[in-house]
Short mmCIF file of C-alpha atoms in Angstrom, two decimals:
data_model
loop_
_atom_site.label_atom_id
_atom_site.label_comp_id
_atom_site.label_asym_id
_atom_site.label_seq_id
_atom_site.Cartn_x
_atom_site.Cartn_y
_atom_site.Cartn_z
CA ASN A 138 -67.56 -72.84 -52.03
CA PHE A 139 -69.91 -74.59 -49.59
CA VAL A 140 -70.20 -72.36 -46.22
CA LYS A 141 -71.85 -72.40 -43.11
CA ILE A 142 -73.36 -69.24 -42.19
CA ASN A 143 -72.98 -67.96 -38.44
CA LEU A 144 -75.66 -65.47 -36.61
CA THR A 145 -74.88 -63.98 -33.12
CA ARG A 146 -77.69 -62.01 -31.81
CA SER A 147 -75.82 -60.02 -29.19
CA TYR A 148 -77.12 -55.96 -27.10
CA SER A 149 -74.78 -53.53 -25.31
CA ASP A 150 -75.33 -53.40 -21.87
CA SER A 151 -74.24 -51.34 -18.86
CA CYS A 152 -72.51 -53.91 -16.34
CA GLN A 153 -74.02 -53.70 -13.35
CA ALA A 154 -72.10 -56.15 -11.13
CA CYS A 155 -68.90 -53.40 -12.33
CA ALA A 156 -70.93 -50.01 -12.72
CA GLU A 157 -67.79 -48.25 -11.16
CA LEU A 158 -65.85 -49.34 -14.46
CA ASP A 159 -67.66 -47.71 -16.32
CA HIS A 160 -68.34 -49.92 -19.05
CA GLU A 161 -70.11 -51.90 -20.96
CA VAL A 162 -70.84 -55.00 -22.04
CA ASP A 163 -72.06 -57.54 -25.21
CA ILE A 164 -74.82 -59.35 -24.36
CA THR A 165 -75.38 -62.95 -26.69
CA LEU A 166 -79.32 -63.14 -26.98
CA GLN A 167 -79.84 -65.68 -29.50
CA GLN A 168 -76.76 -67.71 -32.40
CA TYR A 169 -78.55 -69.18 -35.28
CA GLN A 170 -77.00 -71.44 -38.12
CA ALA A 171 -77.54 -71.52 -41.88
CA SER A 172 -76.25 -72.78 -44.97
CA GLY A 173 -74.98 -70.99 -48.62
CA LEU A 174 -72.58 -71.06 -51.18
CA ALA A 175 -70.16 -68.34 -52.31
CA PHE A 176 -70.87 -68.20 -56.05
CA TYR A 177 -68.48 -64.82 -57.14
CA SER A 178 -65.54 -62.62 -56.14
CA ASP A 179 -64.88 -59.48 -57.48
CA SER A 180 -61.43 -58.08 -55.87
CA ASP A 181 -61.31 -58.83 -51.98
CA ILE A 182 -65.15 -59.38 -51.68
CA THR A 183 -66.52 -62.66 -52.33
CA TYR A 184 -70.14 -63.29 -52.44
CA ILE A 185 -72.27 -65.47 -51.05
CA LEU A 186 -76.39 -65.76 -51.35
CA THR A 187 -77.99 -67.78 -48.69
CA ALA A 188 -81.95 -67.67 -47.80
CA ASP A 189 -83.72 -65.05 -46.62
CA HIS A 190 -85.46 -66.06 -43.42
CA PHE A 191 -82.14 -66.17 -42.05
CA CYS A 192 -80.58 -62.81 -42.94
CA THR A 193 -83.86 -60.96 -41.37
CA HIS A 194 -85.20 -63.29 -38.78
CA HIS A 195 -88.12 -61.22 -36.82
CA ARG A 196 -87.18 -60.14 -33.34
CA PRO A 197 -89.77 -61.77 -30.65
CA GLN A 198 -90.81 -58.51 -29.09
CA TYR A 199 -88.73 -59.56 -25.58
CA LEU A 200 -85.32 -58.94 -26.94
CA LEU A 201 -86.77 -55.10 -27.74
CA ARG A 202 -84.52 -54.56 -24.07
CA GLU A 203 -82.46 -51.47 -23.29
CA GLY A 204 -79.32 -50.86 -25.85
CA ASP A 205 -78.45 -51.36 -29.16
CA ILE A 206 -78.47 -55.27 -30.51
CA VAL A 207 -76.62 -56.26 -32.79
CA ASP A 208 -76.53 -58.85 -35.78
CA GLU A 209 -72.67 -60.16 -35.70
CA PHE A 210 -72.57 -62.20 -39.29
CA THR A 211 -69.20 -64.80 -39.81
CA ALA A 212 -69.33 -67.87 -42.80
CA LEU A 213 -66.87 -71.09 -42.02
CA ASP A 214 -65.72 -71.98 -44.96
CA HIS A 215 -64.40 -75.86 -45.66
CA TYR A 216 -61.26 -75.94 -44.33
CA GLY A 217 -62.19 -74.60 -40.90
CA GLU A 218 -61.43 -70.27 -41.52
CA ILE A 219 -64.16 -68.16 -40.17
CA TRP A 220 -64.66 -64.80 -42.23
CA ASN A 221 -67.12 -61.31 -41.42
CA SER A 222 -69.13 -60.83 -43.24
CA GLN A 223 -72.99 -58.97 -43.91
CA VAL A 224 -76.02 -58.84 -45.48
CA ILE A 225 -75.91 -56.16 -48.44
CA TYR A 226 -78.83 -57.00 -50.54
CA SER A 227 -82.13 -59.21 -49.72
CA ASP A 228 -85.45 -59.89 -51.14
CA PHE A 229 -88.45 -61.24 -48.77
CA GLY A 230 -91.28 -62.67 -51.18
CA ASN A 231 -88.39 -64.74 -52.96
CA ASP A 232 -86.59 -65.99 -49.39
CA LEU A 233 -83.51 -65.09 -51.66
CA CYS A 234 -79.70 -62.67 -50.12
CA LEU A 235 -77.10 -61.78 -51.14
CA ILE A 236 -73.57 -61.56 -48.38
CA ALA A 237 -70.77 -59.99 -49.36
CA SER A 238 -67.93 -61.48 -47.23
CA ASP A 239 -63.64 -60.84 -46.55
CA MET A 240 -63.39 -65.47 -47.37
CA ARG A 241 -61.43 -65.59 -49.82
CA GLU A 242 -61.08 -65.53 -53.75
CA ILE A 243 -63.08 -68.74 -54.76
CA THR A 244 -63.88 -70.32 -57.96
CA GLY A 245 -67.56 -68.46 -59.50
CA VAL A 246 -70.17 -71.06 -59.41
CA ARG A 247 -72.68 -70.07 -62.69
CA VAL A 248 -76.19 -70.00 -62.31
CA ALA A 249 -77.94 -72.16 -64.76
CA SER A 250 -80.87 -70.90 -67.74
CA GLU A 251 -83.70 -73.22 -67.04
CA MET A 252 -84.49 -75.69 -64.49
CA PRO A 253 -83.70 -79.21 -65.12
CA GLU A 254 -86.30 -81.82 -65.84
CA ILE A 255 -88.33 -83.77 -64.02
CA GLY A 256 -87.24 -86.36 -62.55
CA GLU A 257 -82.93 -85.32 -63.49
CA LYS A 258 -80.49 -85.94 -60.40
CA VAL A 259 -79.77 -82.60 -58.55
CA PHE A 260 -76.63 -81.89 -55.30
CA VAL A 261 -76.95 -79.83 -52.49
CA ILE A 262 -74.50 -79.64 -49.17
CA ALA A 263 -75.55 -78.21 -46.33
CA ALA A 264 -75.68 -78.43 -43.03
CA PRO A 265 -78.51 -79.75 -41.72
CA LYS A 266 -78.19 -79.27 -37.29
CA GLY A 267 -74.67 -77.34 -37.79
CA TYR A 268 -73.07 -80.57 -39.32
CA SER A 269 -70.37 -78.89 -40.46
CA ASP A 270 -66.46 -78.44 -40.02
CA GLU A 271 -63.09 -78.05 -40.98
CA GLY A 272 -63.04 -80.35 -43.64
CA MET A 273 -66.23 -82.48 -43.49
CA SER A 274 -69.35 -81.10 -45.78
CA LEU A 275 -72.39 -83.07 -45.27
CA HIS A 276 -73.75 -84.07 -49.29
CA PHE A 277 -77.62 -84.86 -50.47
CA ASP A 278 -78.80 -85.90 -53.84
CA GLY A 279 -81.90 -86.18 -54.85
CA ASN A 280 -84.07 -85.27 -58.11
CA PHE A 281 -85.98 -82.70 -59.18
CA SER A 282 -90.10 -82.69 -58.88
CA GLY A 283 -91.52 -79.82 -60.45
CA CYS A 284 -92.66 -76.04 -59.83
CA ASP A 285 -96.57 -75.31 -58.72
CA ASN A 286 -98.36 -71.93 -60.17
CA GLU A 287 -96.68 -70.40 -57.42
CA GLY A 288 -93.01 -71.06 -58.28
CA LYS A 289 -92.08 -72.91 -55.97
CA CYS A 290 -90.00 -75.90 -56.84
CA TYR A 291 -90.41 -79.18 -55.63
CA PHE A 292 -87.27 -81.31 -54.61
CA VAL A 293 -87.05 -85.23 -53.65
CA MET A 294 -84.04 -85.22 -51.13
CA ASN A 295 -83.24 -84.09 -46.82
CA SER A 296 -82.86 -81.14 -45.35
CA TYR A 297 -83.57 -79.96 -41.76
CA PHE A 298 -82.96 -77.06 -39.87
CA GLY A 299 -79.33 -75.08 -40.53
CA SER A 300 -80.15 -76.77 -43.72
CA SER A 301 -81.62 -73.66 -45.35
CA GLY A 302 -79.55 -71.83 -47.91
CA GLY A 303 -78.18 -74.50 -49.49
CA VAL A 304 -77.93 -73.56 -52.92
CA ILE A 305 -78.96 -77.10 -55.69
CA LEU A 306 -77.32 -77.61 -58.02
CA ASN A 307 -77.44 -79.35 -61.48
CA SER A 308 -75.47 -82.11 -62.99
CA ASP A 309 -72.77 -79.53 -64.34
CA GLY A 310 -72.69 -77.70 -61.24
CA GLU A 311 -74.52 -75.08 -61.80
CA ILE A 312 -77.01 -73.25 -59.10
CA VAL A 313 -81.02 -74.48 -60.11
CA SER A 314 -82.45 -73.40 -57.00
CA MET A 315 -82.32 -73.27 -52.77
CA ILE A 316 -83.28 -74.94 -49.97
CA GLN A 317 -85.47 -72.57 -47.93
CA MET A 318 -88.76 -75.01 -47.04
CA ALA A 319 -89.04 -78.83 -46.48
CA ASP A 320 -91.86 -80.59 -45.02
CA ILE A 321 -90.34 -82.72 -42.25
CA GLN A 322 -93.11 -85.26 -41.19
CA LEU A 323 -92.06 -86.71 -43.94
CA GLY A 324 -88.73 -85.49 -44.14
CA PHE A 325 -87.97 -86.17 -47.86
CA ILE A 326 -89.23 -83.68 -49.45
CA THR A 327 -87.69 -79.93 -49.92
CA ILE A 328 -89.07 -77.36 -51.37
CA GLY A 329 -86.94 -73.91 -53.44
CA PRO A 330 -87.02 -70.77 -55.75
CA ARG A 331 -87.27 -71.55 -59.84
CA VAL A 332 -83.69 -70.83 -60.77
CA SER A 333 -85.49 -67.46 -63.54
CA ALA A 334 -86.45 -66.28 -59.36
CA ILE A 335 -82.62 -66.41 -58.37
CA ARG A 336 -81.47 -64.77 -62.04
CA ARG A 337 -83.88 -62.04 -61.51
CA PHE A 338 -83.17 -61.15 -57.64
CA LEU A 339 -78.92 -60.99 -58.88
CA ASP A 340 -79.80 -58.70 -61.67
CA SER A 341 -82.04 -56.59 -58.86
CA ALA A 342 -78.91 -56.41 -56.95
CA SER A 343 -76.50 -56.33 -59.56
CA ASP A 344 -78.86 -52.91 -60.69
CA GLU A 345 -79.51 -52.22 -57.25
CA LEU A 346 -76.08 -51.97 -56.06
CA ASP A 347 -73.66 -51.07 -58.61
CA LEU A 348 -72.46 -54.42 -59.10
CA ASP A 349 -71.06 -56.12 -61.90
CA LEU A 350 -72.09 -59.75 -60.62
CA GLU A 351 -70.73 -62.70 -63.43
CA TYR A 352 -73.26 -65.24 -62.86
#
């Protein structure tokens, strides 16, 4: 169910070198990658969880030039297939994002009802620095270390740029959190939301979008 999500930011502009052809060209400005988890399929749509700071990445002012800027999302699955995807709901405050994709139907992944016990083993599949390809995805494990008063939960687990959006699972294979931040200097502290925040996010998405998400 792991996917590597790609964001290509481009804009259309006139082709000055071929103005006589009277057409526009697509110019790629930026490319980003993040991790995600396909957790539910309904009919011909599969839903993916990832981090909102990837979905709604800030556009620097120097990119606001003439022409329409377009963000194109795709999801690369474990089999090397690329699927069209789009952001359908996001929550900046909790850094959560819901993506709809045309990827093949998947076996659903449940969301846990509560956080693991402190010290319990947890697991995640992620693509730090984009390391993921057909038939290859990086598996990590670690330990849950508790949550602070602000709702940030801490895990002793390796993560890096590109790991964002990787969904953390308990030993029963249920969703308990997500990689959203990390202490890069220490290299082994990963930070994400409480599972209750994920459940509230999916409840809100279901209500706002009139979806029947099962989780």
